Short mmCIF file of C-alpha atoms and ligand atoms in Angstrom, two decimals:
data_model
loop_
_atom_site.label_atom_id
_atom_site.label_comp_id
_atom_site.label_asym_id
_atom_site.label_seq_id
_atom_site.Cartn_x
_atom_site.Cartn_y
_atom_site.Cartn_z
CA MET A 1 -20.46 -8.05 11.33
CA GLY A 2 -24.16 -7.33 10.10
CA LYS A 3 -24.39 -3.58 10.78
CA LYS A 4 -22.29 -1.19 8.84
CA PHE A 5 -19.87 0.22 11.34
CA LYS A 6 -17.82 3.43 10.99
CA PRO A 7 -13.94 3.05 10.49
CA ALA A 8 -13.15 3.57 14.28
CA THR A 9 -15.41 0.78 15.28
CA LEU A 10 -14.10 -1.42 12.53
CA CYS A 11 -10.52 -0.84 13.77
CA VAL A 12 -11.37 -1.96 17.17
CA GLN A 13 -14.05 -4.62 16.54
CA ALA A 14 -14.00 -6.05 13.01
CA GLY A 15 -12.34 -9.35 12.03
CA TRP A 16 -12.29 -11.74 14.93
CA GLN A 17 -15.77 -12.65 15.96
CA PRO A 18 -15.50 -15.13 18.93
CA GLN A 19 -18.22 -17.63 19.44
CA LYS A 20 -19.30 -18.91 22.95
CA GLY A 21 -16.45 -19.71 25.05
CA GLU A 22 -13.86 -18.53 22.54
CA PRO A 23 -11.10 -16.19 23.46
CA ARG A 24 -12.18 -12.38 23.42
CA VAL A 25 -8.87 -11.29 21.93
CA LEU A 26 -7.76 -12.71 18.58
CA PRO A 27 -5.61 -15.74 19.38
CA ILE A 28 -2.43 -16.55 17.36
CA TYR A 29 -3.13 -19.79 15.74
CA GLN A 30 0.35 -21.05 15.71
CA SER A 31 -0.20 -24.19 13.77
CA THR A 32 0.77 -25.08 10.24
CA THR A 33 -2.09 -27.61 10.01
CA PHE A 34 -5.75 -28.18 10.82
CA LYS A 35 -7.58 -31.48 11.73
CA TYR A 36 -10.48 -33.08 9.85
CA ASP A 37 -12.35 -36.15 10.64
CA ASN A 38 -12.04 -37.87 7.40
CA SER A 39 -10.43 -37.98 4.00
CA GLU A 40 -13.45 -36.97 2.18
CA GLN A 41 -13.67 -33.63 4.16
CA MET A 42 -10.02 -32.83 3.32
CA ALA A 43 -10.61 -33.65 -0.37
CA ARG A 44 -13.48 -31.04 -0.57
CA LEU A 45 -11.16 -28.37 0.76
CA PHE A 46 -8.38 -29.16 -1.85
CA ASP A 47 -11.08 -28.98 -4.54
CA LEU A 48 -12.24 -25.58 -3.16
CA GLU A 49 -15.72 -27.10 -2.79
CA ASP A 50 -15.62 -26.41 1.06
CA SER A 51 -14.10 -23.36 2.64
CA GLY A 52 -11.98 -24.16 5.60
CA PHE A 53 -8.24 -24.16 6.86
CA PHE A 54 -6.01 -26.92 6.07
CA TYR A 55 -2.60 -25.47 5.65
CA THR A 56 -1.16 -22.18 6.89
CA ARG A 57 0.59 -21.26 3.53
CA LEU A 58 -3.01 -21.02 2.08
CA GLN A 59 -5.19 -19.73 5.01
CA ASN A 60 -4.83 -19.32 8.77
CA PRO A 61 -7.67 -18.16 11.14
CA THR A 62 -5.43 -15.37 12.60
CA ASN A 63 -4.54 -14.04 9.16
CA GLU A 64 -8.13 -14.47 8.07
CA ALA A 65 -9.50 -12.33 10.78
CA VAL A 66 -6.98 -9.59 10.16
CA ALA A 67 -7.52 -9.72 6.36
CA SER A 68 -11.32 -9.42 7.04
CA LYS A 69 -10.78 -6.31 9.26
CA ILE A 70 -8.79 -4.76 6.44
CA ALA A 71 -11.33 -5.62 3.79
CA GLN A 72 -14.10 -4.01 5.77
CA LEU A 73 -12.08 -0.89 6.61
CA GLU A 74 -11.35 -0.57 2.67
CA GLY A 75 -15.18 -1.36 1.90
CA GLY A 76 -14.00 -4.39 -0.08
CA VAL A 77 -15.38 -7.86 -0.59
CA ALA A 78 -12.19 -9.75 0.30
CA ALA A 79 -8.63 -9.55 1.40
CA MET A 80 -5.45 -11.45 1.74
CA LEU A 81 -2.44 -10.92 3.91
CA THR A 82 1.16 -11.30 2.43
CA SER A 83 4.51 -11.46 3.95
CA SER A 84 5.43 -7.81 2.73
CA GLY A 85 4.16 -4.87 0.76
CA GLN A 86 6.45 -6.03 -2.06
CA ALA A 87 4.71 -9.39 -2.17
CA ALA A 88 1.31 -7.77 -2.12
CA ASN A 89 2.11 -5.45 -5.14
CA PHE A 90 3.69 -8.39 -7.09
CA TYR A 91 0.79 -10.73 -6.37
CA ALA A 92 -1.69 -7.95 -7.10
CA VAL A 93 -0.41 -7.40 -10.64
CA PHE A 94 0.86 -10.98 -11.36
CA ASN A 95 -2.62 -12.33 -10.44
CA ILE A 96 -3.94 -10.75 -13.80
CA CYS A 97 -0.68 -10.59 -15.90
CA GLN A 98 1.32 -13.32 -17.47
CA ALA A 99 4.33 -13.41 -19.87
CA GLY A 100 3.56 -11.27 -22.96
CA ASP A 101 1.32 -8.99 -20.96
CA HIS A 102 1.78 -5.22 -20.26
CA PHE A 103 0.65 -2.77 -17.51
CA ILE A 104 1.05 0.90 -16.71
CA ALA A 105 2.28 2.43 -13.54
CA CYS A 106 2.89 5.96 -12.27
CA ASN A 107 6.58 6.98 -12.28
CA THR A 108 6.10 8.61 -8.95
CA ILE A 109 5.73 5.19 -7.05
CA TYR A 110 7.81 3.76 -4.22
CA GLY A 111 11.37 2.91 -5.37
CA GLY A 112 10.97 -0.91 -4.40
CA THR A 113 7.83 -1.08 -6.48
CA TYR A 114 9.49 0.83 -9.35
CA ASN A 115 12.22 -1.68 -9.42
CA LEU A 116 9.92 -4.78 -9.13
CA PHE A 117 7.71 -3.58 -12.00
CA GLY A 118 10.54 -2.11 -14.37
CA VAL A 119 13.28 -4.71 -13.72
CA THR A 120 12.22 -7.89 -12.07
CA MET A 121 8.75 -8.40 -13.77
CA LYS A 122 10.33 -7.65 -17.02
CA LYS A 123 12.49 -10.80 -16.41
CA LEU A 124 9.11 -12.77 -16.21
CA GLY A 125 8.04 -11.31 -19.61
CA ILE A 126 5.74 -8.70 -18.23
CA GLU A 127 6.37 -5.27 -19.26
CA CYS A 128 5.53 -2.02 -17.51
CA THR A 129 5.31 1.47 -18.99
CA PHE A 130 5.85 4.18 -16.41
CA VAL A 131 3.77 7.41 -17.00
CA ASP A 132 3.99 10.82 -15.24
CA PRO A 133 0.61 11.24 -13.80
CA GLU A 134 0.72 14.93 -14.75
CA TRP A 135 0.77 14.32 -18.47
CA ASP A 136 -2.33 15.18 -20.32
CA GLU A 137 -5.03 12.87 -21.33
CA ALA A 138 -3.45 12.07 -24.84
CA GLN A 139 -0.19 11.31 -23.45
CA ILE A 140 -1.44 8.87 -20.88
CA GLU A 141 -3.88 7.25 -23.41
CA ALA A 142 -0.81 6.61 -25.73
CA ALA A 143 0.51 4.20 -23.05
CA PHE A 144 -2.36 1.79 -23.28
CA ARG A 145 -1.84 -1.14 -25.63
CA PRO A 146 -4.07 -4.21 -26.60
CA ASN A 147 -2.20 -6.41 -24.10
CA THR A 148 -2.47 -3.82 -21.09
CA LYS A 149 -3.97 -5.49 -18.05
CA CYS A 150 -4.00 -2.75 -15.37
CA PHE A 151 -3.08 0.65 -14.25
CA PHE A 152 -1.15 1.21 -10.96
CA GLY A 153 -0.73 4.12 -8.77
CA GLU A 154 -0.21 5.28 -5.01
CA THR A 155 -2.83 7.42 -3.16
CA ILE A 156 0.12 9.43 -1.73
CA SER A 157 3.53 8.51 -3.28
CA ASN A 158 6.36 7.54 -1.25
CA PRO A 159 8.67 9.42 -0.88
CA GLY A 160 7.52 12.46 -3.09
CA GLY A 161 4.13 13.02 -1.52
CA HIS A 162 2.35 13.26 -4.85
CA VAL A 163 -1.50 12.87 -4.60
CA PHE A 164 -2.95 10.48 -7.05
CA ASP A 165 -6.09 11.52 -8.98
CA ILE A 166 -7.77 8.23 -8.42
CA GLU A 167 -11.11 9.07 -10.11
CA ARG A 168 -9.41 10.38 -13.32
CA PHE A 169 -7.26 7.26 -13.65
CA ALA A 170 -10.10 4.89 -12.73
CA ASN A 171 -12.20 6.34 -15.56
CA MET A 172 -9.14 6.04 -17.93
CA ALA A 173 -8.44 2.37 -16.94
CA HIS A 174 -12.07 1.54 -17.19
CA LYS A 175 -12.36 2.93 -20.67
CA HIS A 176 -9.69 0.44 -21.71
CA GLY A 177 -11.34 -2.37 -19.88
CA VAL A 178 -8.63 -2.82 -17.18
CA PRO A 179 -8.83 -2.45 -13.38
CA LEU A 180 -7.24 0.32 -11.39
CA ILE A 181 -4.93 -0.91 -8.66
CA VAL A 182 -4.11 1.69 -5.89
CA ASP A 183 -1.41 1.29 -3.25
CA ASN A 184 -3.12 3.01 -0.23
CA THR A 185 -0.20 2.61 2.19
CA PHE A 186 0.28 6.07 3.24
CA ALA A 187 -3.36 7.29 3.38
CA THR A 188 -4.69 4.28 4.94
CA PRO A 189 -8.48 3.55 4.82
CA ILE A 190 -8.84 6.11 7.63
CA ASN A 191 -7.96 9.06 5.39
CA CYS A 192 -8.93 7.66 2.00
CA ARG A 193 -10.93 4.68 0.62
CA PRO A 194 -9.91 4.44 -3.11
CA PHE A 195 -12.89 2.11 -3.87
CA GLU A 196 -15.34 5.11 -3.25
CA TRP A 197 -13.45 6.69 -6.25
CA GLY A 198 -13.49 3.98 -8.67
CA ALA A 199 -10.42 2.03 -7.72
CA ASP A 200 -10.85 -1.74 -8.19
CA ILE A 201 -8.11 -3.32 -6.09
CA VAL A 202 -6.20 -1.77 -3.11
CA THR A 203 -2.79 -2.98 -1.91
CA HIS A 204 -0.86 -2.13 1.33
CA SER A 205 2.43 -2.30 3.00
CA THR A 206 1.04 -3.02 6.50
CA THR A 207 4.59 -2.42 7.56
CA LYS A 208 3.79 1.21 7.75
CA TYR A 209 0.83 3.06 9.47
CA MET A 210 -1.31 -0.09 9.76
CA ASP A 211 1.23 -1.87 12.10
CA GLY A 212 2.41 1.56 13.10
CA HIS A 213 5.02 0.62 15.57
CA ALA A 214 7.71 -0.68 13.22
CA VAL A 215 7.51 -4.31 14.52
CA CYS A 216 6.54 -6.33 11.51
CA VAL A 217 6.91 -6.27 7.80
CA GLY A 218 3.68 -7.27 5.93
CA GLY A 219 1.32 -6.51 3.18
CA ALA A 220 -2.32 -6.89 2.16
CA ILE A 221 -4.36 -7.08 -1.10
CA VAL A 222 -7.94 -6.01 -1.00
CA ASP A 223 -10.59 -6.45 -3.86
CA SER A 224 -13.64 -4.31 -4.24
CA GLY A 225 -15.39 -6.99 -6.17
CA ASN A 226 -16.50 -4.39 -8.51
CA PHE A 227 -14.40 -5.14 -11.60
CA ASP A 228 -16.43 -7.39 -14.18
CA TRP A 229 -13.77 -9.78 -15.28
CA ASN A 230 -16.27 -11.76 -17.49
CA ALA A 231 -17.02 -8.51 -19.45
CA HIS A 232 -13.32 -8.39 -20.59
CA ALA A 233 -12.94 -12.23 -20.46
CA GLU A 234 -10.41 -12.18 -23.39
CA LYS A 235 -7.97 -10.00 -21.48
CA PHE A 236 -8.11 -12.18 -18.23
CA PRO A 237 -7.88 -15.79 -19.25
CA GLY A 238 -6.36 -16.67 -15.71
CA LEU A 239 -9.73 -15.61 -14.20
CA CYS A 240 -12.20 -16.44 -17.04
CA GLU A 241 -10.73 -19.73 -18.46
CA PRO A 242 -10.39 -23.13 -16.66
CA ASP A 243 -7.30 -23.46 -14.28
CA GLU A 244 -5.74 -26.72 -15.25
CA SER A 245 -3.86 -26.72 -11.92
CA TYR A 246 -7.39 -26.73 -10.32
CA HIS A 247 -8.80 -29.43 -12.56
CA GLY A 248 -10.69 -27.00 -14.94
CA LEU A 249 -12.08 -24.69 -12.33
CA THR A 250 -12.94 -21.10 -13.68
CA TYR A 251 -12.51 -18.64 -10.91
CA ALA A 252 -14.73 -15.91 -12.34
CA LYS A 253 -17.69 -18.45 -12.75
CA ALA A 254 -17.14 -20.31 -9.57
CA PHE A 255 -16.42 -17.50 -7.18
CA GLY A 256 -18.05 -14.25 -8.66
CA LYS A 257 -17.04 -11.35 -6.72
CA MET A 258 -14.54 -13.43 -4.84
CA ALA A 259 -12.79 -14.67 -7.96
CA TYR A 260 -9.61 -12.37 -7.67
CA ILE A 261 -8.73 -13.01 -4.04
CA THR A 262 -9.57 -16.70 -4.36
CA LYS A 263 -7.23 -17.04 -7.33
CA ALA A 264 -4.57 -15.10 -5.51
CA THR A 265 -4.77 -17.47 -2.61
CA ALA A 266 -5.44 -20.79 -4.30
CA GLN A 267 -2.89 -20.21 -7.01
CA LEU A 268 -0.22 -17.61 -6.27
CA MET A 269 -0.05 -18.28 -2.49
CA ARG A 270 -0.13 -22.06 -3.20
CA ASP A 271 2.80 -21.70 -5.60
CA LEU A 272 4.86 -18.69 -4.43
CA GLY A 273 4.12 -18.82 -0.77
CA SER A 274 4.89 -15.32 0.58
CA ILE A 275 2.57 -15.71 3.55
CA GLN A 276 2.30 -13.35 6.57
CA SER A 277 3.18 -15.27 9.79
CA PRO A 278 0.14 -15.49 12.16
CA GLN A 279 2.48 -14.03 14.90
CA ASN A 280 2.94 -10.83 12.72
CA ALA A 281 -0.74 -10.84 11.89
CA PHE A 282 -1.56 -10.59 15.56
CA LEU A 283 0.81 -7.67 15.96
CA LEU A 284 -0.61 -6.00 12.85
CA ASN A 285 -4.07 -6.43 14.41
CA LEU A 286 -2.88 -4.61 17.63
CA GLY A 287 -1.70 -1.75 15.46
CA LEU A 288 -4.99 -1.66 13.54
CA GLU A 289 -6.93 -1.29 16.66
CA THR A 290 -5.52 2.19 17.15
CA LEU A 291 -5.06 3.20 13.55
CA HIS A 292 -8.07 5.71 13.78
CA LEU A 293 -6.33 7.42 16.78
CA ARG A 294 -2.86 7.58 15.36
CA MET A 295 -3.47 8.89 11.82
CA PRO A 296 -5.15 12.16 12.96
CA GLN A 297 -2.19 12.68 15.27
CA HIS A 298 0.26 11.93 12.54
CA CYS A 299 -1.51 14.48 10.37
CA LYS A 300 -1.86 17.16 12.99
CA ASN A 301 1.86 17.03 13.85
CA ALA A 302 2.92 16.82 10.20
CA GLN A 303 0.73 19.95 9.29
CA ALA A 304 2.59 21.77 12.31
CA VAL A 305 6.05 20.71 11.09
CA ALA A 306 5.23 21.52 7.42
CA GLU A 307 3.95 24.95 8.33
CA PHE A 308 7.25 25.54 10.39
CA LEU A 309 9.42 24.34 7.44
CA GLU A 310 7.66 26.41 5.00
CA LYS A 311 8.25 29.63 7.06
CA ASP A 312 11.96 28.84 7.68
CA GLU A 313 14.19 30.70 5.24
CA ARG A 314 16.89 27.90 5.28
CA VAL A 315 14.31 25.53 3.72
CA ALA A 316 14.30 25.60 -0.05
CA TRP A 317 11.06 23.89 -0.53
CA VAL A 318 8.42 21.78 1.13
CA ASN A 319 5.97 19.32 -0.47
CA TYR A 320 3.01 18.42 1.99
CA CYS A 321 -0.59 18.45 0.43
CA GLY A 322 -2.01 20.00 3.64
CA LEU A 323 -0.15 23.25 2.80
CA PRO A 324 -2.56 25.74 1.10
CA GLY A 325 -0.86 26.69 -2.09
CA ASN A 326 0.85 23.35 -2.34
CA LYS A 327 0.67 21.71 -5.84
CA TYR A 328 -1.44 18.87 -4.40
CA TYR A 329 -3.63 21.01 -2.06
CA GLU A 330 -6.79 20.59 -4.27
CA LEU A 331 -6.29 17.04 -4.80
CA GLY A 332 -5.69 16.44 -1.22
CA GLN A 333 -8.95 18.40 -0.36
CA LYS A 334 -10.83 16.06 -2.63
CA TYR A 335 -9.37 12.67 -1.71
CA LEU A 336 -7.92 13.33 1.85
CA PRO A 337 -10.23 15.96 3.43
CA ASN A 338 -9.50 14.78 6.99
CA GLY A 339 -5.68 14.67 6.55
CA SER A 340 -3.16 12.92 4.38
CA CYS A 341 -0.43 11.29 6.35
CA GLY A 342 2.59 12.10 8.38
CA VAL A 343 5.16 12.14 5.60
CA ILE A 344 6.70 15.31 4.38
CA ALA A 345 9.18 15.82 1.65
CA PHE A 346 11.52 18.91 1.72
CA GLY A 347 14.81 20.24 0.60
CA LEU A 348 17.27 22.68 2.21
CA LYS A 349 19.03 25.50 0.70
CA GLY A 350 22.65 24.39 0.15
CA THR A 351 24.37 21.33 -0.96
CA LYS A 352 23.59 17.67 -0.66
CA GLU A 353 26.38 17.54 2.16
CA GLU A 354 24.35 20.10 4.08
CA ALA A 355 21.28 17.90 3.77
CA ILE A 356 23.34 15.03 5.17
CA LYS A 357 24.81 17.33 8.10
CA PHE A 358 21.30 18.30 8.95
CA MET A 359 20.20 14.80 9.27
CA ASP A 360 23.15 13.73 11.26
CA SER A 361 22.65 16.65 13.67
CA LEU A 362 19.19 15.49 14.64
CA LYS A 363 19.01 14.30 18.17
CA MET A 364 15.56 12.71 18.87
CA ILE A 365 14.61 12.05 15.21
CA ALA A 366 16.50 9.04 13.96
CA ILE A 367 17.85 8.29 10.63
CA VAL A 368 16.18 4.81 9.73
CA THR A 369 15.17 2.91 6.69
CA HIS A 370 11.54 3.06 7.64
CA VAL A 371 8.72 5.40 7.29
CA ALA A 372 5.15 5.86 8.75
CA ASP A 373 5.49 4.73 12.25
CA ALA A 374 4.93 6.26 15.76
CA ARG A 375 8.53 7.49 16.13
CA THR A 376 9.50 10.59 13.83
CA CYS A 377 12.33 9.45 11.53
CA VAL A 378 14.06 10.85 8.52
CA LEU A 379 15.75 9.51 5.37
CA HIS A 380 17.57 10.70 2.25
CA PRO A 381 16.22 8.72 -0.62
CA ALA A 382 19.00 9.54 -3.16
CA SER A 383 21.48 8.10 -0.75
CA HIS A 384 19.39 5.45 0.88
CA THR A 385 16.23 3.77 -0.41
CA HIS A 386 16.62 4.89 -4.08
CA ARG A 387 20.30 4.31 -4.40
CA GLN A 388 19.62 1.86 -7.25
CA LEU A 389 18.01 4.68 -9.36
CA THR A 390 20.19 6.78 -11.73
CA ASP A 391 19.90 10.53 -11.38
CA GLU A 392 17.63 10.48 -14.44
CA GLN A 393 15.26 7.79 -13.01
CA LEU A 394 15.25 9.79 -9.65
CA ARG A 395 14.15 13.01 -11.58
CA GLU A 396 11.73 10.91 -13.49
CA ALA A 397 10.26 9.59 -10.26
CA GLY A 398 9.95 13.15 -8.98
CA ILE A 399 12.55 12.66 -6.45
CA ALA A 400 14.95 15.69 -6.24
CA PRO A 401 18.52 14.65 -5.14
CA ASP A 402 18.19 16.92 -2.20
CA LEU A 403 14.85 15.59 -1.06
CA ILE A 404 14.66 14.59 2.66
CA ARG A 405 11.81 12.42 3.71
CA LEU A 406 10.56 13.31 7.10
CA SER A 407 8.11 10.90 8.57
CA VAL A 408 6.34 12.75 11.37
CA GLY A 409 5.45 10.53 14.36
CA ILE A 410 2.94 10.95 17.22
CA GLU A 411 5.22 12.59 19.74
CA ASN A 412 4.59 16.16 20.85
CA ALA A 413 4.82 18.50 17.81
CA ASP A 414 6.84 21.14 19.66
CA ASP A 415 9.51 18.55 20.63
CA ILE A 416 9.76 17.49 16.95
CA ILE A 417 10.10 21.16 15.76
CA ASP A 418 12.75 21.86 18.43
CA ASP A 419 14.85 19.04 17.17
CA ILE A 420 14.62 20.17 13.57
CA LYS A 421 15.21 23.69 14.58
CA GLN A 422 18.46 22.89 16.53
CA ALA A 423 19.68 20.69 13.69
CA LEU A 424 19.07 23.63 11.09
CA ASP A 425 20.99 25.98 13.51
CA VAL A 426 24.15 23.86 13.45
CA THR A 427 23.87 22.97 9.77
CA VAL A 428 22.87 26.07 7.89
CA GLN A 429 24.24 29.62 8.69
CA HIS A 430 21.76 32.45 8.68
C1 PLP B 501 7.23 0.31 2.05
C2 PLP B 501 6.28 0.42 0.81
C3 PLP B 501 6.10 -0.66 0.00
C4 PLP B 501 6.93 -1.95 0.20
O1 PLP B 501 6.42 -2.63 1.33
P1 PLP B 501 7.29 -3.48 2.25
O2 PLP B 501 6.35 -3.96 3.39
O3 PLP B 501 8.56 -2.84 2.69
O4 PLP B 501 7.56 -4.75 1.45
C5 PLP B 501 5.26 -0.64 -1.06
N1 PLP B 501 4.51 0.57 -1.33
C6 PLP B 501 4.62 1.65 -0.64
C7 PLP B 501 4.02 2.88 -0.81
C8 PLP B 501 5.54 1.61 0.49
O5 PLP B 501 5.72 2.70 1.39
#
C-alpha cells in the first residue's frame, strides 16, 4: 500500500491487495504448485531472475500476503512465515551462522529457544553464549568473540517478563559489527516495534497473540533491511560470497535490502522446508485483523489482575512491568508505553505444592501449555515447559521454582480476579 497507514489500519487492510474481480478476502491458495506457459518462464523463477510462485515450500500467495502484513506492521522490508516460532528463531540465526560460528543470547529467553540454542545448535557446531542482560557493559562485552555473528533477546521474556533494553543491546551488537535479533512475540508490533530502537531482525511465534485464538502454530521472521552485510562481508560469507547451490549468486549483491529474507527462503526453506501451511496462514490473518483491539484489552486486564495480586498478602511477589515500582517499570515506560502484554509472573507464599494446588483450584482459568491467547490460562514452568532445565539453569534463566505464569485473556477482568480469589481462598489460609 502506498500511503503509510497506522498499525490498526495495517492489521485490517495490509497484505492481500485484490485486483479487479479477485476475492475481497484473502483466499487460501490450497495448491502446492503454480502453472506457467513455458519452460523458459519456469527456469527464470528457479534462477531467481523473476519473482513468482512455483512451489508452496518456497512461496505461496496466501503466505506471502500474511508475511507482507507482518512486515508492514513491524516496519520491515520483508518477512517470511515459518511453521512455528521455533523454526523462525532457528532460521533467523542459522541464516547467518554456520559450523564454527558463535552467537550470544540472553539467558532469560523462552525455554524452547534456550534449548535450541544451547543444545541442538551446538550439535551443528554453532556455539551460543548466554548472558544475563543485567550484567554490566564489561561483562557482556567479554562474551563477544571474533566469530560472533549475532545477539539475540526477547522484547518481553517468556515466562519471566523481563523487559529487554533493545537500544542498549543494538548499540553493543553494532559496535561489534553484528545484527541484533529480537523475538517480539509477547509485545507484538502493536506495543513495540524493535526496529525503531535499532534491532535489525525480528522474529515471532505467531502461535501467541498474533493468532490470538490458540488455533495454529506458526512463526515469522522480519528483516528491517538496515543491517549492512557488505560492510562486514568477512563475517557473513553466506550473504556476501557466491552461493554455489545457486550457481554463484551473491545474495547481498543481487538483492540488496532483500538479501537476508531472500537467502532464508531460497536456501533454508528450500533445504529444510519448515513452511507454514496456507490454511494456517489464513487463520493467522484472521487473528491479525483484530490484534490492535485485543492487545489493549489483554494489557488492561493484566494490569488489573497484577494490581490485585500485588495487594494480596498471600502472594509473595509479582512481576509485571506495568506496576509502578516494578524492576522493569522504567524500561516498560520506554519501550512499551501503551502496555506490554497479558502475561504476569508471580509466586505464592508457601510451598511448590501450594502453587500446584492453587492452579488445580482454578475453575474458569485452565492449566494449558499455551500462553497469549484470548482465554486466560496458567502454567507452572518448573514442572511444565521448563522441565528439561536443571534448577541451576532455571535460576540462570530468571525462573524461580515457584513462578506461576498467568496469561491474562480478554474476558471480563472481574471474572478473572474472582476465579483467582476463590482459588487462593481454598489454597492458602489467611
Ligand atoms: C512460544 C514461543 C516460541 C516458540 O514458538 P512456537 O510457535 O511454540 O514454536 C518462541 N519464542 C517465544 C517468546 C515464545 O513465547
